């Protein structure tokens, strides 16, 4: 990677133009692998900017809605082609902004391209059903209409895929959008919006306003002219957005945190389970909503599994995500690093036993970044903070269970229900897990963090507003059904 980084200022994208915020303030985006490096400057916008963007989206919505689905899909195909050409550049930018490895951000960009193509095709698929009327001389059917203006609020952990998996279905089903990306990764989002611009979307259909979540995010949630809000991020912020939207009758969708378990049964393929736990817990430095954070192991194989896991964990190379030798990058920002270290401290205080990791890494160049060791705690119990709260870092809590039935009880004993895995070769364990595990994503002999774009994605309990994203499920959120009776 030899690209010379220029520190550029990125403007808001409103009504087809790149314009600076009326507040005249900017925010810097920092590289967590090297805090001296400023990746770019982004606008620290005010509510005036947001109002302009919402007005533009509102004015564009009638024309956009009236295009055919296929015509709207064409714009997404074009955006996919442009993103494909800019793949390396945009992936590199994402690595510089939030730290995960270039291999991961490249994979994520490829995913973004596939999502755009999937929803481009969705423009030509069916939007309703014919339902037999009790009146034999009448025709009754359903059709779908867009919500209108949709606000898109996204986190930094998947800075390419998450904005795209919200924007693409919103647009293809006929909505116009105002995107508010995480401040941490707003430069990456601006580059994605450049791809949409080059694809030729009519002015006002796609808008982006960057700035503090408490101002621009909250402003979207409260804005009377925003008809739908799709949010991914933390629980505390999600709940506020849900309340604001509910209060004014807007449709909303919230995808939030997780505390995802992996159960390892005594009959499991242990090599497979170790590989999957390592990938699920430590890729993206543990900063996935679907990351593995609790590993519940049947007692007969506990010691053997633990030793295998610790050995593999100690082989992980931590470093700058742009270095091809690196397997795990830094935490995404200083606050994130501090949070992880404070959870590690809490784990120690509450009596969990540190098996490996636990420290900030500061040798040589690492001192300039926000690096933490991949960490495993032994002798954890369900009442511990590190077993209950989402850490969003590379930390595993190991728990021992007498049986798979007890493991399942432990697995369900949290407020979250996003993703869950079991490793077993026993069909009864597998079926019980599928039935009784309280999670929106159930994975058998596979890591907890794995998503396919054509299948519904979302959580149960406090992980979600119980809606689903992706695949066909996106249609449910981004449209309203009209039931039509024709006599
Ligand atoms: P976050 O702090 O909740 O931020 C998410 C977005 O909300 C950002 O754009 C943020 O803007 C904005 N925001 C902040 N305060 C706001 C407010 N008062 N009103 C409206 N918007 C506001 O989450 P994060 O730290 O970026 O992301 C990590 C979290 O996301 C984790 O909990 C993770 O589990 C969750 N996540 C869930 C999923 C899922 O699908 N279930 C997927 C990925 C991540 P600023 O950046 O400007 O603060
Ligand atoms: Mg950053």
Coordinates of C-alpha atoms and ligand atoms in Angstrom, one line a residue:
X1 CA 0.0 0.0 0.0
X2 CA 1.7 3.2 -1.1
X3 CA -1.1 5.7 -1.4
X4 CA 0.0 9.0 -0.1
X5 CA -2.6 10.4 2.3
X6 CA -3.7 13.9 1.8
X7 CA -5.7 15.6 4.5
X8 CA -8.8 16.7 2.7
X9 CA -11.9 18.3 4.0
X10 CA -15.2 16.5 3.2
X11 CA -18.4 18.5 2.9
X12 CA -22.0 17.6 3.4
X13 CA -23.8 16.3 0.3
X14 CA -27.1 18.1 0.0
X15 CA -29.4 18.4 -3.0
X16 CA -26.7 17.1 -5.3
X17 CA -24.0 19.5 -4.1
X18 CA -21.0 19.2 -1.7
X19 CA -21.4 22.1 0.7
X20 CA -19.7 23.1 3.9
X21 CA -21.7 23.3 7.1
X22 CA -23.3 26.7 7.9
X23 CA -21.6 26.4 11.3
X24 CA -18.2 26.6 9.6
X25 CA -16.8 24.0 12.0
X26 CA -15.0 20.8 11.2
X27 CA -14.0 17.7 13.1
X28 CA -11.0 15.5 12.4
X29 CA -11.0 11.8 11.7
X30 CA -8.0 10.1 13.3
X31 CA -6.2 6.9 12.4
X32 CA -6.4 4.6 15.5
X33 CA -3.2 2.8 14.3
X34 CA -1.4 6.1 14.5
X35 CA -3.1 8.9 16.3
X36 CA -0.8 11.5 14.6
X37 CA -2.4 10.8 11.3
X38 CA -5.5 12.8 10.4
X39 CA -7.4 10.8 7.7
X40 CA -9.6 13.8 6.8
X41 CA -11.8 16.6 8.1
X42 CA -15.5 16.4 8.1
X43 CA -18.2 18.9 8.7
X44 CA -19.5 19.5 12.2
X45 CA -22.9 20.4 11.0
X46 CA -25.8 22.2 12.7
X47 CA -29.5 21.7 12.6
X48 CA -29.7 24.3 9.8
X49 CA -27.7 21.9 7.5
X50 CA -29.9 19.0 8.5
X51 CA -33.0 21.0 7.7
X52 CA -31.7 21.8 4.3
X53 CA -31.0 18.1 3.6
X54 CA -34.4 17.0 4.8
X55 CA -36.0 19.7 2.6
X56 CA -34.0 18.5 -0.4
X57 CA -35.1 14.9 0.3
X58 CA -38.7 16.0 0.7
X59 CA -38.7 17.9 -2.6
X60 CA -37.1 15.0 -4.5
X61 CA -39.4 12.3 -3.2
X62 CA -42.4 12.6 -5.5
X63 CA -40.3 12.2 -8.7
X64 CA -38.2 9.4 -7.3
X65 CA -41.2 7.5 -6.1
X66 CA -42.8 7.7 -9.5
X67 CA -39.9 6.1 -11.3
X68 CA -40.2 2.4 -12.0
X69 CA -38.4 0.1 -9.6
X70 CA -36.2 -1.1 -12.4
X71 CA -35.2 2.5 -13.2
X72 CA -34.3 3.1 -9.6
X73 CA -32.4 -0.2 -9.6
X74 CA -30.3 1.0 -12.6
X75 CA -28.8 3.7 -10.4
X76 CA -27.8 1.1 -7.8
X77 CA -26.1 -1.1 -10.5
X78 CA -24.1 2.0 -11.6
X79 CA -23.1 2.7 -8.0
X80 CA -22.0 -0.9 -7.6
X81 CA -19.7 -0.6 -10.7
X82 CA -18.1 2.6 -9.4
X83 CA -17.6 1.2 -5.9
X84 CA -15.9 -1.8 -7.5
X85 CA -13.4 0.4 -9.3
X86 CA -12.7 2.3 -6.1
X87 CA -12.6 -0.8 -3.9
X88 CA -8.9 -0.6 -2.7
X89 CA -9.0 3.1 -2.1
X90 CA -12.2 3.0 -0.1
X91 CA -11.2 -0.1 1.9
X92 CA -7.9 1.5 2.7
X93 CA -9.7 4.6 3.9
X94 CA -11.9 2.5 6.2
X95 CA -8.8 0.8 7.6
X96 CA -7.2 4.2 8.3
X97 CA -10.4 5.5 9.9
X98 CA -11.3 2.7 12.2
X99 CA -8.4 0.2 12.3
X100 CA -9.7 -3.2 11.1
X101 CA -7.4 -4.9 8.7
X102 CA -7.3 -4.2 5.0
X103 CA -8.3 -7.8 4.3
X104 CA -11.4 -7.2 6.3
X105 CA -12.3 -3.8 4.8
X106 CA -11.8 -5.2 1.3
X107 CA -14.1 -8.1 2.2
X108 CA -16.6 -5.5 3.5
X109 CA -16.4 -3.4 0.3
X110 CA -17.0 -6.6 -1.8
X111 CA -20.0 -7.1 0.4
X112 CA -21.2 -3.6 -0.2
X113 CA -21.0 -4.1 -4.0
X114 CA -23.0 -7.4 -3.7
X115 CA -25.7 -5.6 -1.6
X116 CA -26.0 -2.9 -4.2
X117 CA -26.5 -5.5 -6.9
X118 CA -29.0 -7.5 -4.9
X119 CA -31.2 -4.5 -4.3
X120 CA -30.8 -3.3 -7.8
X121 CA -32.5 -6.5 -8.9
X122 CA -35.1 -6.1 -6.1
X123 CA -36.5 -3.2 -8.1
X124 CA -38.0 -5.7 -10.5
X125 CA -39.4 -8.2 -8.0
X126 CA -43.0 -8.4 -6.7
X127 CA -44.4 -6.0 -4.3
X128 CA -47.8 -7.5 -3.5
X129 CA -50.3 -10.3 -3.5
X130 CA -53.7 -10.9 -4.9
X131 CA -56.0 -12.0 -2.0
X132 CA -59.4 -13.6 -2.8
X133 CA -62.2 -11.2 -1.8
X134 CA -65.4 -12.4 -0.2
X135 CA -67.1 -10.4 -3.0
X136 CA -66.6 -12.5 -6.1
X137 CA -66.9 -9.5 -8.4
X138 CA -64.1 -7.6 -6.7
X139 CA -60.4 -7.7 -7.1
X140 CA -58.4 -7.3 -3.9
X141 CA -54.6 -7.0 -3.8
X142 CA -51.8 -5.5 -1.8
X143 CA -49.2 -3.1 -3.1
X144 CA -46.3 -1.3 -1.4
X145 CA -45.4 2.4 -1.3
X146 CA -42.3 4.1 0.0
X147 CA -42.2 5.8 3.5
X148 CA -41.0 9.1 2.0
X149 CA -37.9 10.6 3.6
X150 CA -35.8 8.1 5.5
X151 CA -33.1 9.0 8.0
X152 CA -30.1 6.6 8.1
X153 CA -27.9 6.6 11.2
X154 CA -25.0 4.3 11.2
X155 CA -22.1 3.1 13.5
X156 CA -18.4 3.0 12.7
X157 CA -17.8 -0.7 13.0
X158 CA -18.9 -1.7 9.5
X159 CA -18.4 1.7 7.8
X160 CA -19.1 0.4 4.3
X161 CA -21.5 -2.4 4.6
X162 CA -24.0 -1.0 7.1
X163 CA -24.6 2.4 5.3
X164 CA -25.0 0.5 2.1
X165 CA -27.4 -2.2 3.4
X166 CA -29.6 0.6 4.7
X167 CA -29.3 3.0 1.8
X168 CA -29.7 0.5 -1.1
X169 CA -33.1 -0.9 0.0
X170 CA -34.4 2.5 1.1
X171 CA -33.7 3.9 -2.4
X172 CA -34.8 1.0 -4.5
X173 CA -38.2 0.9 -2.7
X174 CA -38.6 4.6 -3.6
X175 CA -37.5 6.6 -0.5
X176 CA -35.2 9.5 -0.5
X177 CA -32.6 9.6 2.2
X178 CA -30.6 11.7 4.6
X179 CA -27.6 9.7 5.9
X180 CA -25.8 10.6 9.2
X181 CA -22.7 8.4 9.4
X182 CA -20.7 7.7 12.6
X183 CA -18.3 10.7 13.1
X184 CA -15.5 8.1 13.4
X185 CA -15.9 6.9 9.8
X186 CA -17.5 9.8 8.1
X187 CA -14.7 10.1 5.5
X188 CA -15.4 6.5 4.3
X189 CA -19.1 7.3 4.1
X190 CA -18.4 10.5 2.0
X191 CA -16.5 8.3 -0.4
X192 CA -19.4 5.9 -0.7
X193 CA -21.7 8.9 -1.3
X194 CA -19.3 10.0 -4.1
X195 CA -20.0 6.7 -5.8
X196 CA -23.7 7.4 -5.6
X197 CA -23.2 10.9 -6.9
X198 CA -21.2 9.5 -9.9
X199 CA -24.0 7.0 -10.5
X200 CA -26.2 10.0 -11.3
X201 CA -28.9 9.8 -8.7
X202 CA -31.2 12.9 -9.1
X203 CA -30.4 15.8 -6.8
X204 CA -32.0 15.5 -3.4
X205 CA -32.5 11.7 -3.5
X206 CA -29.3 11.0 -1.6
X207 CA -28.1 13.4 1.1
X208 CA -25.4 13.1 3.7
X209 CA -24.9 15.4 6.8
X210 CA -22.1 14.7 9.2
X211 CA -21.8 15.9 12.7
X212 CA -22.4 15.0 16.4
X213 CA -24.9 12.3 17.0
X214 CA -26.5 14.3 19.8
X215 CA -27.3 17.1 17.3
X216 CA -27.7 15.5 13.8
X217 CA -28.7 12.0 14.9
X218 CA -31.2 13.3 17.5
X219 CA -32.3 16.0 15.0
X220 CA -33.2 13.2 12.5
X221 CA -35.1 11.3 15.1
X222 CA -37.1 14.4 16.0
X223 CA -37.6 15.9 12.6
X224 CA -41.3 16.1 11.6
X225 CA -40.5 15.6 7.9
X226 CA -38.5 12.4 8.4
X227 CA -40.9 9.5 7.9
X228 CA -38.7 6.6 8.8
X229 CA -35.5 6.1 10.7
X230 CA -33.1 3.1 10.4
X231 CA -30.5 3.0 13.1
X232 CA -27.6 0.7 14.0
X233 CA -25.5 1.4 17.1
X234 CA -25.6 1.2 20.8
X235 CA -28.6 0.4 23.0
X236 CA -28.6 3.7 24.9
X237 CA -28.7 5.8 21.7
X238 CA -31.1 3.4 20.0
X239 CA -33.6 3.7 22.8
X240 CA -33.6 7.5 22.6
X241 CA -34.1 7.3 18.8
X242 CA -37.0 4.9 19.2
X243 CA -38.7 7.1 21.8
X244 CA -38.4 10.2 19.7
X245 CA -39.7 8.4 16.6
X246 CA -42.6 6.8 18.5
X247 CA -43.5 10.1 20.0
X248 CA -44.2 11.6 16.6
X249 CA -45.5 8.5 14.8
X250 CA -42.5 7.8 12.6
X251 CA -41.5 4.3 11.6
X252 CA -38.2 3.2 13.1
X253 CA -35.9 0.2 13.1
X254 CA -33.1 -0.3 15.6
X255 CA -30.3 -2.8 15.5
X256 CA -28.2 -2.6 18.7
X257 CA -25.8 -4.5 20.9
X258 CA -25.1 -8.2 21.5
X259 CA -23.4 -10.5 24.1
X260 CA -23.1 -13.4 21.8
X261 CA -22.5 -16.9 23.2
X262 CA -20.8 -19.9 21.7
X263 CA -21.6 -23.3 23.3
X264 CA -19.0 -26.0 22.9
X265 CA -20.5 -29.4 23.6
X266 CA -18.3 -32.4 24.7
X267 CA -18.9 -34.1 21.3
X268 CA -17.8 -31.0 19.2
X269 CA -15.0 -30.9 16.7
X270 CA -12.7 -28.9 18.9
X271 CA -10.4 -27.7 16.1
X272 CA -13.3 -26.3 14.3
X273 CA -14.7 -24.7 17.5
X274 CA -11.3 -23.1 18.4
X275 CA -10.9 -21.6 14.9
X276 CA -14.5 -20.2 15.0
X277 CA -14.2 -18.8 18.5
X278 CA -10.9 -17.0 17.6
X279 CA -12.4 -15.5 14.4
X280 CA -15.7 -14.6 16.0
X281 CA -14.1 -13.0 19.1
X282 CA -11.0 -11.3 17.7
X283 CA -11.5 -10.3 14.0
X284 CA -12.4 -6.6 13.8
X285 CA -10.8 -6.4 17.3
X286 CA -14.0 -7.8 18.7
X287 CA -16.0 -4.8 17.4
X288 CA -18.8 -6.6 15.7
X289 CA -22.3 -6.6 17.1
X290 CA -22.2 -10.4 16.3
X291 CA -18.8 -10.9 17.9
X292 CA -18.3 -13.9 20.2
X293 CA -17.9 -12.7 23.8
X294 CA -19.0 -15.7 26.0
X295 CA -17.8 -19.2 25.4
X296 CA -19.6 -21.8 27.4
X297 CA -17.9 -25.2 27.4
X298 CA -19.0 -28.6 28.7
X299 CA -16.9 -29.6 31.6
X300 CA -15.6 -32.9 30.1
X301 CA -13.6 -31.0 27.5
X302 CA -13.1 -27.7 29.3
X303 CA -9.4 -28.0 30.1
X304 CA -8.5 -29.3 26.7
X305 CA -10.5 -26.7 24.8
X306 CA -9.1 -23.9 27.0
X307 CA -5.5 -24.9 26.4
X308 CA -6.1 -25.1 22.6
X309 CA -7.8 -21.7 22.6
X310 CA -5.1 -19.9 24.7
X311 CA -2.4 -21.3 22.5
X312 CA -4.0 -20.1 19.3
X313 CA -4.8 -16.7 20.8
X314 CA -1.1 -16.2 21.7
X315 CA -0.2 -16.7 18.0
X316 CA -2.3 -13.7 16.9
X317 CA -0.3 -10.8 15.4
X318 CA -1.6 -7.4 16.4
X319 CA -0.6 -4.3 14.4
X320 CA -1.5 -1.7 11.8
X321 CA -4.3 -3.0 9.7
X322 CA -2.5 -1.9 6.5
X323 CA 0.4 -4.2 7.3
X324 CA -0.3 -7.5 5.6
X325 CA 1.3 -9.4 8.5
X326 CA -1.4 -8.1 10.9
X327 CA -4.3 -10.3 11.8
X328 CA -5.9 -8.0 14.4
X329 CA -5.8 -4.2 14.3
X330 CA -6.3 -1.6 17.0
X331 CA -9.4 -0.6 18.8
X332 CA -11.3 2.0 16.7
X333 CA -10.6 5.0 19.0
X334 CA -9.2 6.0 22.3
X335 CA -12.5 5.8 24.2
X336 CA -13.0 2.3 22.9
X337 CA -9.6 1.3 24.1
X338 CA -10.3 2.8 27.5
X339 CA -13.6 1.0 27.7
X340 CA -12.0 -2.3 26.9
X341 CA -9.3 -1.8 29.5
X342 CA -11.8 -0.8 32.1
X343 CA -13.8 -4.0 31.5
X344 CA -10.6 -6.0 31.8
X345 CA -10.0 -4.3 35.1
X346 CA -13.6 -5.0 36.2
X347 CA -13.2 -8.7 35.2
X348 CA -10.1 -9.0 37.5
X349 CA -11.9 -7.2 40.4
X350 CA -14.9 -9.5 40.2
X351 CA -12.8 -12.6 40.4
X352 CA -12.4 -13.8 36.8
X353 CA -8.9 -15.2 36.1
X354 CA -6.9 -13.8 33.3
X355 CA -5.5 -16.6 31.1
X356 CA -3.9 -14.4 28.4
X357 CA -3.8 -10.8 27.2
X358 CA -5.3 -8.1 29.3
X359 CA -2.8 -5.3 28.5
X360 CA -2.5 -2.3 26.2
X361 CA 0.3 -2.9 23.6
X362 CA 2.8 -0.1 23.5
X363 CA 6.1 -1.4 22.1
X364 CA 7.6 0.6 19.3
X365 CA 5.1 2.0 16.7
X366 CA 2.2 0.4 18.7
X367 CA 2.6 3.2 21.2
X368 CA 1.0 5.6 18.7
X369 CA -2.1 3.6 18.4
X370 CA -4.9 2.1 20.5
X371 CA -3.8 -1.5 20.7
X372 CA -5.0 -4.0 23.2
X373 CA -4.0 -7.7 23.5
X374 CA -6.5 -10.4 22.6
X375 CA -7.8 -11.4 26.1
X376 CA -9.3 -14.5 27.7
X377 CA -10.8 -14.8 31.1
X378 CA -11.3 -18.1 32.9
X379 CA -13.6 -19.0 35.8
X380 CA -16.3 -16.5 34.7
X381 CA -19.8 -16.7 36.1
X382 CA -23.1 -15.2 34.8
X383 CA -23.3 -12.5 37.5
X384 CA -20.0 -10.8 36.4
X385 CA -20.1 -7.5 34.5
X386 CA -17.9 -8.9 31.7
X387 CA -20.4 -11.7 31.2
X388 CA -23.4 -9.4 31.1
X389 CA -22.3 -6.2 29.3
X390 CA -21.3 -5.7 25.7
X391 CA -17.5 -4.9 25.8
X392 CA -17.1 -4.4 22.1
X393 CA -13.4 -5.5 22.2
X394 CA -11.2 -8.6 22.0
X395 CA -12.2 -10.2 25.2
X396 CA -13.6 -13.7 25.8
X397 CA -15.3 -14.8 29.0
X398 CA -15.0 -18.6 29.4
X399 CA -17.8 -20.3 31.4
X400 CA -18.0 -24.0 32.4
X401 CA -21.3 -25.9 32.2
X402 CA -22.2 -29.4 33.4
X403 CA -24.3 -30.2 30.4
X404 CA -25.6 -28.6 27.1
X405 CA -28.9 -27.9 28.9
X406 CA -27.1 -25.9 31.5
X407 CA -25.0 -24.2 28.8
X408 CA -28.1 -23.1 27.1
X409 CA -29.5 -21.6 30.3
X410 CA -26.3 -19.7 30.8
X411 CA -26.4 -18.6 27.1
X412 CA -29.9 -17.2 27.5
X413 CA -29.2 -15.4 30.8
X414 CA -28.4 -12.0 29.3
X415 CA -30.5 -9.0 28.1
X416 CA -29.3 -9.5 24.5
X417 CA -30.3 -11.9 21.7
X418 CA -28.5 -11.2 18.5
X419 CA -26.4 -14.1 17.5
X420 CA -25.5 -17.5 19.0
X421 CA -23.5 -20.6 18.0
X422 CA -23.2 -24.2 19.1
X423 CA -20.5 -26.6 18.2
X424 CA -21.8 -30.2 18.4
X425 CA -22.1 -33.4 16.4
X426 CA -25.2 -34.5 18.3
X427 CA -28.5 -33.9 16.5
X428 CA -30.5 -33.6 19.7
X429 CA -28.2 -30.8 21.0
X430 CA -28.5 -29.1 17.7
X431 CA -32.3 -29.2 17.6
X432 CA -32.7 -28.1 21.2
X433 CA -30.4 -25.2 20.6
X434 CA -32.3 -24.1 17.4
X435 CA -35.5 -24.2 19.4
X436 CA -34.6 -22.8 22.7
X437 CA -31.8 -20.3 22.1
X438 CA -33.1 -16.8 22.3
X439 CA -31.3 -15.1 19.4
X440 CA -32.2 -13.8 15.9
X441 CA -29.2 -15.5 14.3
X442 CA -28.7 -19.1 15.1
X443 CA -25.4 -20.7 14.0
X444 CA -24.5 -24.4 14.2
X445 CA -20.8 -25.4 13.8
X446 CA -20.1 -21.9 12.5
X447 CA -18.8 -18.7 14.1
X448 CA -21.2 -16.3 15.7
X449 CA -20.2 -13.5 13.4
X450 CA -21.4 -14.4 10.0
X451 CA -24.1 -12.7 7.9
X452 CA -25.4 -13.3 4.4
X453 CA -26.9 -10.3 2.6
X454 CA -29.9 -12.3 1.1
X455 CA -31.1 -13.5 4.5
X456 CA -32.9 -11.6 7.3
X457 CA -30.6 -10.1 9.9
X458 CA -31.5 -8.9 13.4
X459 CA -31.9 -9.7 17.0
X460 CA -34.3 -10.6 19.8
X461 CA -34.6 -9.1 23.3
X462 CA -32.7 -5.9 23.8
X463 CA -30.6 -6.3 20.6
X464 CA -33.2 -5.0 18.3
X465 CA -36.6 -3.3 17.8
X466 CA -37.6 -6.8 16.6
X467 CA -37.5 -5.7 13.0
X468 CA -35.2 -7.3 10.5
X469 CA -32.8 -6.0 7.9
X470 CA -31.4 -7.3 4.7
X471 CA -32.7 -9.9 2.2
X472 CA -36.4 -9.6 1.6
X473 CA -36.9 -8.4 5.2
X474 CA -35.8 -4.9 4.2
X475 CA -38.9 -4.5 2.2
X476 CA -41.0 -4.7 5.3
X477 CA -39.3 -1.7 6.9
X478 CA -38.8 0.6 3.9
X479 CA -42.3 0.3 2.5
X480 CA -45.9 0.6 3.7
X481 CA -48.5 -1.9 2.5
X482 CA -51.7 -0.6 0.9
X483 CA -54.6 -3.1 0.7
X484 CA -56.6 -2.3 -2.4
X485 CA -60.2 -3.3 -3.1
X486 CA -61.5 -2.8 -6.6
X487 CA -65.2 -3.3 -7.4
Ligands
LIG1 P1 -23.4 4.7 18.9 O1 -22.6 5.5 19.8 O2 -24.8 4.3 19.3 O3 -23.5 5.5 17.5 C1 -24.2 5.1 16.4 C2 -24.7 6.2 15.6 O4 -25.6 7.0 16.3 C3 -23.5 7.2 15.2 O5 -23.8 7.7 13.9 C4 -23.6 8.3 16.3 O6 -23.1 9.5 15.9 C5 -25.1 8.4 16.4 N1 -25.6 9.0 17.7 C6 -24.9 9.2 18.8 N2 -25.6 9.8 19.8 C7 -26.8 10.0 19.2 C8 -28.1 10.5 19.7 N3 -28.2 11.0 20.9 N4 -29.1 10.5 18.8 C9 -29.0 10.0 17.6 N5 -27.9 9.5 17.1 C10 -26.8 9.5 17.9 O7 -22.7 3.3 18.5 P2 -21.2 3.1 17.9 O8 -20.3 3.2 19.1 O9 -21.0 3.9 16.7 O10 -21.3 1.5 17.5 C11 -21.2 0.4 18.3 C12 -22.5 -0.2 18.7 O11 -23.2 -0.5 17.6 C13 -22.3 -1.4 19.5 O12 -23.3 -1.4 20.6 C14 -22.7 -2.5 18.5 O13 -23.2 -3.7 19.1 C15 -23.8 -1.8 17.7 N6 -23.9 -2.5 16.4 C16 -25.1 -3.2 16.2 C17 -25.3 -3.9 15.0 C18 -26.5 -4.7 14.7 O14 -26.8 -4.9 13.6 N7 -27.2 -5.1 15.8 C19 -24.3 -3.8 14.0 C20 -23.2 -3.0 14.2 C21 -23.0 -2.4 15.5 P3 -21.6 9.9 16.4 O15 -20.7 9.0 15.7 O16 -21.4 11.3 15.8 O17 -21.6 9.8 17.8
LIG2 MG1 -10.8 7.1 13.4

